[in-house]
Every structure is written in structure tokens, then in C-alpha cells.
């Protein structure tokens, strides 16, 4: 079955540590997105990529980095510069010319 | 810029009650409008959509009508069930129909009690 997979489901970060969240899709979608979800804040866009080897900053990119070396994969690194990383992170993808966004099941990141 | 405003929750209803969740938007041009639903611990799923003025999107008993004159896309359901308990997000896609990001509202949590 086609879909979008995020891993791990839960992740813990120590002070000063970088951590990477995985997002893989087998839907052959060109566009991929990372959102951060905090209680009462809705979804805020971190980064997005419309094509391989290209990506753009969203509204809250500071303290995060991404890469898009393969069409299927769009990993998000939460760097030590992100001082408040505790949140639920959602990855999504969309096919060219389509409007429906497909979401992964999310990664809950917490700080130890 | 483009934005979506939803009524704040939480909304608590008894089973079989009528549901309305208000959503208004600000956008240039003629956006497409969406409602997404998020069940606990999961990602979002598309519930319904409308792509032009006066269109009505519907799914699983939920419906919403694209009202250009009031820039609104309110979600309604005539009789809610406990299984409808979730967070509901209104969203818009403005500008080109390419891969520009959706803009989401803050979400409205619905709790339905038996």
C-alpha cells in the first residue's frame, strides 16, 4: 500500500544534541512538507520541498535543517539551535497538480 | 497574507447534537478550501474540500459550503457521534495550483459525549 511513513514515533533529545526525524513516501509525490504542531497553535510550516535537491523555508525554519536528495525522502534535523523543540512533528506530501495533502502519523519530540 | 481563522475550542457536545465549527479566511484570488480531521496520536486526513464559490463539500455526514461573499467555510454535521471526537482544521490553498503549502487554521477540538 502506498503511504507516507514517519519514524520514530517518539524521540527524546538531550541538551545540545541534534536529532533527525525521518519521513519516507512511496506515493511518487513531488512535494513534501514539514509542519510543527503545538497545543493551541495549529500547524506551522517549517520547510517544504517542491522537487528533489530544492527546498524552501517556511514560517518557522530557524533551528531546523532539511535535505531532499531523493524523491522519496525528506528528513528533518532539529539542531541544538532550536531552543524549544518539544512538539509533535508532521510530514506531508502532495502530488503535482493535486490538492490533497497526505500526512504521516507524526513524531513526538521531547527534551530530556 | 493568506490566513485562516477558526472558532476556538474545545467544543463539547452530546451525541446526536448539531455541530457547527466556524471558519473564515483571507486570501488573494480564489482559493480552494479544505477541512482536515486529526484523531488522537495520528496525522491529518482530508475530510472534505471545495474549489470554487458556492461549492458544497461533503463526506461522512459532514458538509461545508464555500461562501465567497462572507469568506467563510463553516463545517456542519446534523448529528454527531462519539467517534467524531477529534481536532478539525480548516485550510486553504491559494494562488497557483502547484505545490505551494496549505495554510491551516489553529484547529478546533471536538469532544462528543454519550
Short mmCIF file of C-alpha atoms in Angstrom, two decimals:
data_model
loop_
_atom_site.label_atom_id
_atom_site.label_comp_id
_atom_site.label_asym_id
_atom_site.label_seq_id
_atom_site.Cartn_x
_atom_site.Cartn_y
_atom_site.Cartn_z
CA UNK A 1 0.00 0.00 0.00
CA UNK A 2 1.21 3.50 -0.79
CA UNK A 3 1.68 5.93 2.00
CA UNK A 4 3.91 8.21 4.00
CA UNK A 5 5.92 6.89 6.93
CA UNK A 6 7.44 8.85 9.78
CA UNK A 7 9.89 7.44 12.29
CA UNK A 8 10.42 7.19 15.11
CA UNK A 9 7.03 7.73 16.73
CA UNK A 10 8.66 9.07 19.90
CA UNK A 11 12.06 10.75 20.16
CA UNK A 12 13.97 12.27 23.05
CA UNK A 13 16.65 14.88 22.70
CA UNK A 14 19.34 15.81 25.16
CA UNK A 15 20.60 19.36 25.58
CA UNK A 16 22.94 20.40 22.77
CA UNK A 17 22.12 17.38 20.64
CA UNK A 18 20.97 17.32 17.03
CA UNK A 19 18.28 14.79 16.17
CA UNK A 20 16.88 13.72 12.80
CA UNK A 21 13.29 12.80 12.06
CA UNK A 22 12.67 10.50 9.14
CA UNK A 23 9.94 10.92 6.50
CA UNK A 24 9.58 8.50 3.59
CA UNK A 25 6.83 8.29 0.96
CA UNK A 26 6.15 5.79 -1.80
CA UNK A 27 3.40 7.81 -3.46
CA UNK A 28 5.70 9.25 -6.13
CA UNK A 29 4.83 12.74 -4.88
CA UNK A 30 7.00 15.69 -5.91
CA UNK A 31 6.23 17.96 -2.97
CA UNK A 32 6.96 17.26 0.69
CA UNK A 33 6.39 19.37 3.78
CA UNK A 34 7.29 19.52 7.46
CA UNK A 35 4.89 21.01 9.99
CA UNK A 36 5.23 21.56 13.69
CA UNK A 37 2.15 21.20 15.92
CA UNK A 38 1.92 22.74 19.38
CA UNK A 39 -1.22 22.71 21.55
CA UNK A 40 -3.46 25.63 20.63
CA UNK A 41 -1.15 26.77 17.82
CA UNK A 42 -2.31 24.63 14.97
CA UNK A 43 0.16 23.60 12.27
CA UNK A 44 3.11 25.80 11.43
CA UNK A 45 5.22 25.22 8.33
CA UNK A 46 8.93 24.55 8.93
CA UNK A 47 10.29 23.66 5.48
CA UNK A 48 8.95 22.38 2.20
CA UNK A 49 10.37 20.94 -0.98
CA UNK A 50 8.71 21.04 -4.36
CA UNK A 51 11.32 18.96 -6.16
CA UNK A 52 14.42 16.89 -5.47
CA UNK A 53 17.50 18.91 -4.45
CA UNK A 54 15.43 22.00 -3.73
CA UNK A 55 13.68 23.24 -0.60
CA UNK A 56 12.31 26.47 0.87
CA UNK A 57 11.99 27.85 4.36
CA UNK A 58 8.57 28.01 5.91
CA UNK A 59 7.36 30.28 8.69
CA UNK A 60 9.48 28.83 11.50
CA UNK A 61 12.67 27.45 9.87
CA UNK A 62 15.15 28.73 12.46
CA UNK A 63 16.85 25.90 14.32
CA UNK A 64 15.90 23.29 11.72
CA UNK A 65 17.52 21.89 8.59
CA UNK A 66 16.37 19.56 5.80
CA UNK A 67 17.67 17.76 2.75
CA UNK A 68 15.95 16.32 -0.32
CA UNK A 69 18.44 14.04 -2.02
CA UNK A 70 15.82 11.52 -3.09
CA UNK A 71 12.23 11.99 -4.18
CA UNK A 72 11.02 9.53 -1.54
CA UNK A 73 12.79 11.04 1.46
CA UNK A 74 12.68 14.38 3.28
CA UNK A 75 14.46 14.13 6.66
CA UNK A 76 14.24 16.95 9.20
CA UNK A 77 17.09 17.72 11.59
CA UNK A 78 16.29 19.57 14.78
CA UNK A 79 19.52 21.30 15.71
CA UNK A 80 20.78 22.45 19.10
CA UNK A 81 19.92 25.99 17.98
CA UNK A 82 16.22 25.14 18.35
CA UNK A 83 15.70 26.06 21.98
CA UNK A 84 12.14 24.84 22.32
CA UNK A 85 11.92 21.66 20.25
CA UNK A 86 9.23 19.83 22.20
CA UNK A 87 6.33 19.39 19.79
CA UNK A 88 4.52 16.97 17.50
CA UNK A 89 6.12 16.96 14.03
CA UNK A 90 4.11 16.08 10.95
CA UNK A 91 5.40 15.29 7.49
CA UNK A 92 3.15 15.54 4.44
CA UNK A 93 3.34 15.08 0.69
CA UNK A 94 1.35 16.10 -2.36
CA UNK A 95 1.32 15.06 -5.99
CA UNK A 96 1.87 17.53 -8.80
CA UNK A 97 -1.40 19.09 -9.88
CA UNK A 98 -3.32 17.61 -6.96
CA UNK A 99 -4.60 19.49 -3.94
CA UNK A 100 -4.92 16.71 -1.36
CA UNK A 101 -2.19 16.56 1.24
CA UNK A 102 -1.21 13.15 2.63
CA UNK A 103 0.12 13.11 6.18
CA UNK A 104 2.31 10.75 8.13
CA UNK A 105 1.35 9.69 11.64
CA UNK A 106 3.78 12.10 13.27
CA UNK A 107 6.78 12.10 15.61
CA UNK A 108 6.52 13.38 19.18
CA UNK A 109 9.83 15.01 20.14
CA UNK A 110 10.58 15.70 23.78
CA UNK A 111 13.58 17.16 25.59
CA UNK A 112 15.26 15.18 28.37
CA UNK B 1 -1.09 37.46 3.50
CA UNK B 2 -3.27 34.40 3.39
CA UNK B 3 -4.78 33.25 6.67
CA UNK B 4 -7.49 31.09 8.20
CA UNK B 5 -9.37 31.81 11.41
CA UNK B 6 -11.33 29.10 13.20
CA UNK B 7 -13.53 29.26 16.25
CA UNK B 8 -11.63 28.35 19.38
CA UNK B 9 -12.37 25.13 21.15
CA UNK B 10 -12.80 22.93 22.82
CA UNK B 11 -16.32 22.19 21.71
CA UNK B 12 -18.19 19.64 23.79
CA UNK B 13 -21.46 18.19 22.53
CA UNK B 14 -23.79 15.38 23.44
CA UNK B 15 -24.28 12.57 20.97
CA UNK B 16 -26.79 13.41 18.20
CA UNK B 17 -26.35 17.17 18.70
CA UNK B 18 -25.87 19.55 15.77
CA UNK B 19 -22.33 20.69 15.09
CA UNK B 20 -21.06 23.93 13.60
CA UNK B 21 -17.38 24.91 13.54
CA UNK B 22 -16.85 28.35 12.07
CA UNK B 23 -14.04 29.10 9.63
CA UNK B 24 -13.28 32.34 7.81
CA UNK B 25 -10.39 33.10 5.53
CA UNK B 26 -8.34 35.90 3.99
CA UNK B 27 -6.74 35.21 0.64
CA UNK B 28 -5.87 36.74 -2.69
CA UNK B 29 -7.64 35.36 -5.71
CA UNK B 30 -9.87 32.32 -5.46
CA UNK B 31 -8.50 29.76 -3.03
CA UNK B 32 -9.51 26.15 -2.61
CA UNK B 33 -10.81 25.38 0.88
CA UNK B 34 -10.46 22.23 2.96
CA UNK B 35 -11.39 20.62 6.24
CA UNK B 36 -8.93 18.13 7.69
CA UNK B 37 -9.51 15.92 10.74
CA UNK B 38 -6.94 14.62 13.23
CA UNK B 39 -7.72 11.69 15.51
CA UNK B 40 -5.63 11.30 18.71
CA UNK B 41 -1.99 10.45 18.07
CA UNK B 42 -2.36 10.49 14.30
CA UNK B 43 -1.67 12.69 11.31
CA UNK B 44 -4.35 14.67 9.49
CA UNK B 45 -6.81 13.25 6.98
CA UNK B 46 -8.73 15.17 4.36
CA UNK B 47 -12.40 15.33 5.35
CA UNK B 48 -13.84 17.45 2.54
CA UNK B 49 -12.99 20.23 0.15
CA UNK B 50 -14.49 22.88 -2.15
CA UNK B 51 -12.67 24.53 -5.01
CA UNK B 52 -14.94 27.41 -6.04
CA UNK B 53 -17.63 29.71 -4.72
CA UNK B 54 -20.95 28.07 -3.78
CA UNK B 55 -19.44 24.58 -3.96
CA UNK B 56 -20.50 22.29 -1.14
CA UNK B 57 -18.05 19.67 0.08
CA UNK B 58 -19.45 16.68 1.94
CA UNK B 59 -18.22 13.45 3.50
CA UNK B 60 -19.30 11.12 6.34
CA UNK B 61 -22.28 13.35 7.16
CA UNK B 62 -20.15 16.50 7.38
CA UNK B 63 -20.62 19.35 4.95
CA UNK B 64 -19.29 22.84 4.30
CA UNK B 65 -20.23 25.46 1.71
CA UNK B 66 -17.73 27.85 0.13
CA UNK B 67 -19.21 31.32 0.70
CA UNK B 68 -17.21 33.94 -1.17
CA UNK B 69 -19.38 36.85 -0.05
CA UNK B 70 -18.68 36.13 3.61
CA UNK B 71 -15.24 34.49 3.05
CA UNK B 72 -16.41 31.53 5.11
CA UNK B 73 -16.33 27.73 5.01
CA UNK B 74 -18.17 26.58 8.13
CA UNK B 75 -18.23 22.87 8.95
CA UNK B 76 -21.58 21.32 9.92
CA UNK B 77 -22.96 17.94 10.86
CA UNK B 78 -26.55 17.25 11.74
CA UNK B 79 -25.99 14.54 14.35
CA UNK B 80 -22.57 13.93 15.87
CA UNK B 81 -21.32 10.63 17.22
CA UNK B 82 -18.73 9.80 19.86
CA UNK B 83 -16.44 8.62 17.06
CA UNK B 84 -16.40 12.19 15.66
CA UNK B 85 -14.30 13.33 18.63
CA UNK B 86 -11.14 14.76 17.05
CA UNK B 87 -9.42 18.01 16.14
CA UNK B 88 -10.73 19.72 13.00
CA UNK B 89 -8.59 22.02 10.86
CA UNK B 90 -9.77 24.45 8.22
CA UNK B 91 -7.20 25.15 5.48
CA UNK B 92 -6.79 26.99 2.22
CA UNK B 93 -4.69 26.66 -0.90
CA UNK B 94 -4.25 29.99 -2.62
CA UNK B 95 -2.55 31.15 -5.78
CA UNK B 96 -1.28 28.59 -8.27
CA UNK B 97 -2.42 25.00 -8.12
CA UNK B 98 1.18 23.86 -7.87
CA UNK B 99 2.91 22.67 -4.76
CA UNK B 100 2.57 25.78 -2.63
CA UNK B 101 1.88 24.94 1.01
CA UNK B 102 -1.57 24.84 2.52
CA UNK B 103 -2.34 27.44 5.17
CA UNK B 104 -4.03 25.95 8.24
CA UNK B 105 -6.18 27.37 10.99
CA UNK B 106 -5.31 26.62 14.61
CA UNK B 107 -7.70 23.70 14.88
CA UNK B 108 -10.84 23.13 16.91
CA UNK B 109 -11.04 20.21 19.32
CA UNK B 110 -14.42 18.46 19.39
CA UNK B 111 -15.44 16.12 22.19
CA UNK B 112 -18.69 14.20 21.86
CA UNK B 113 -20.07 12.56 24.98
CA UNK B 114 -22.54 9.69 25.07
#
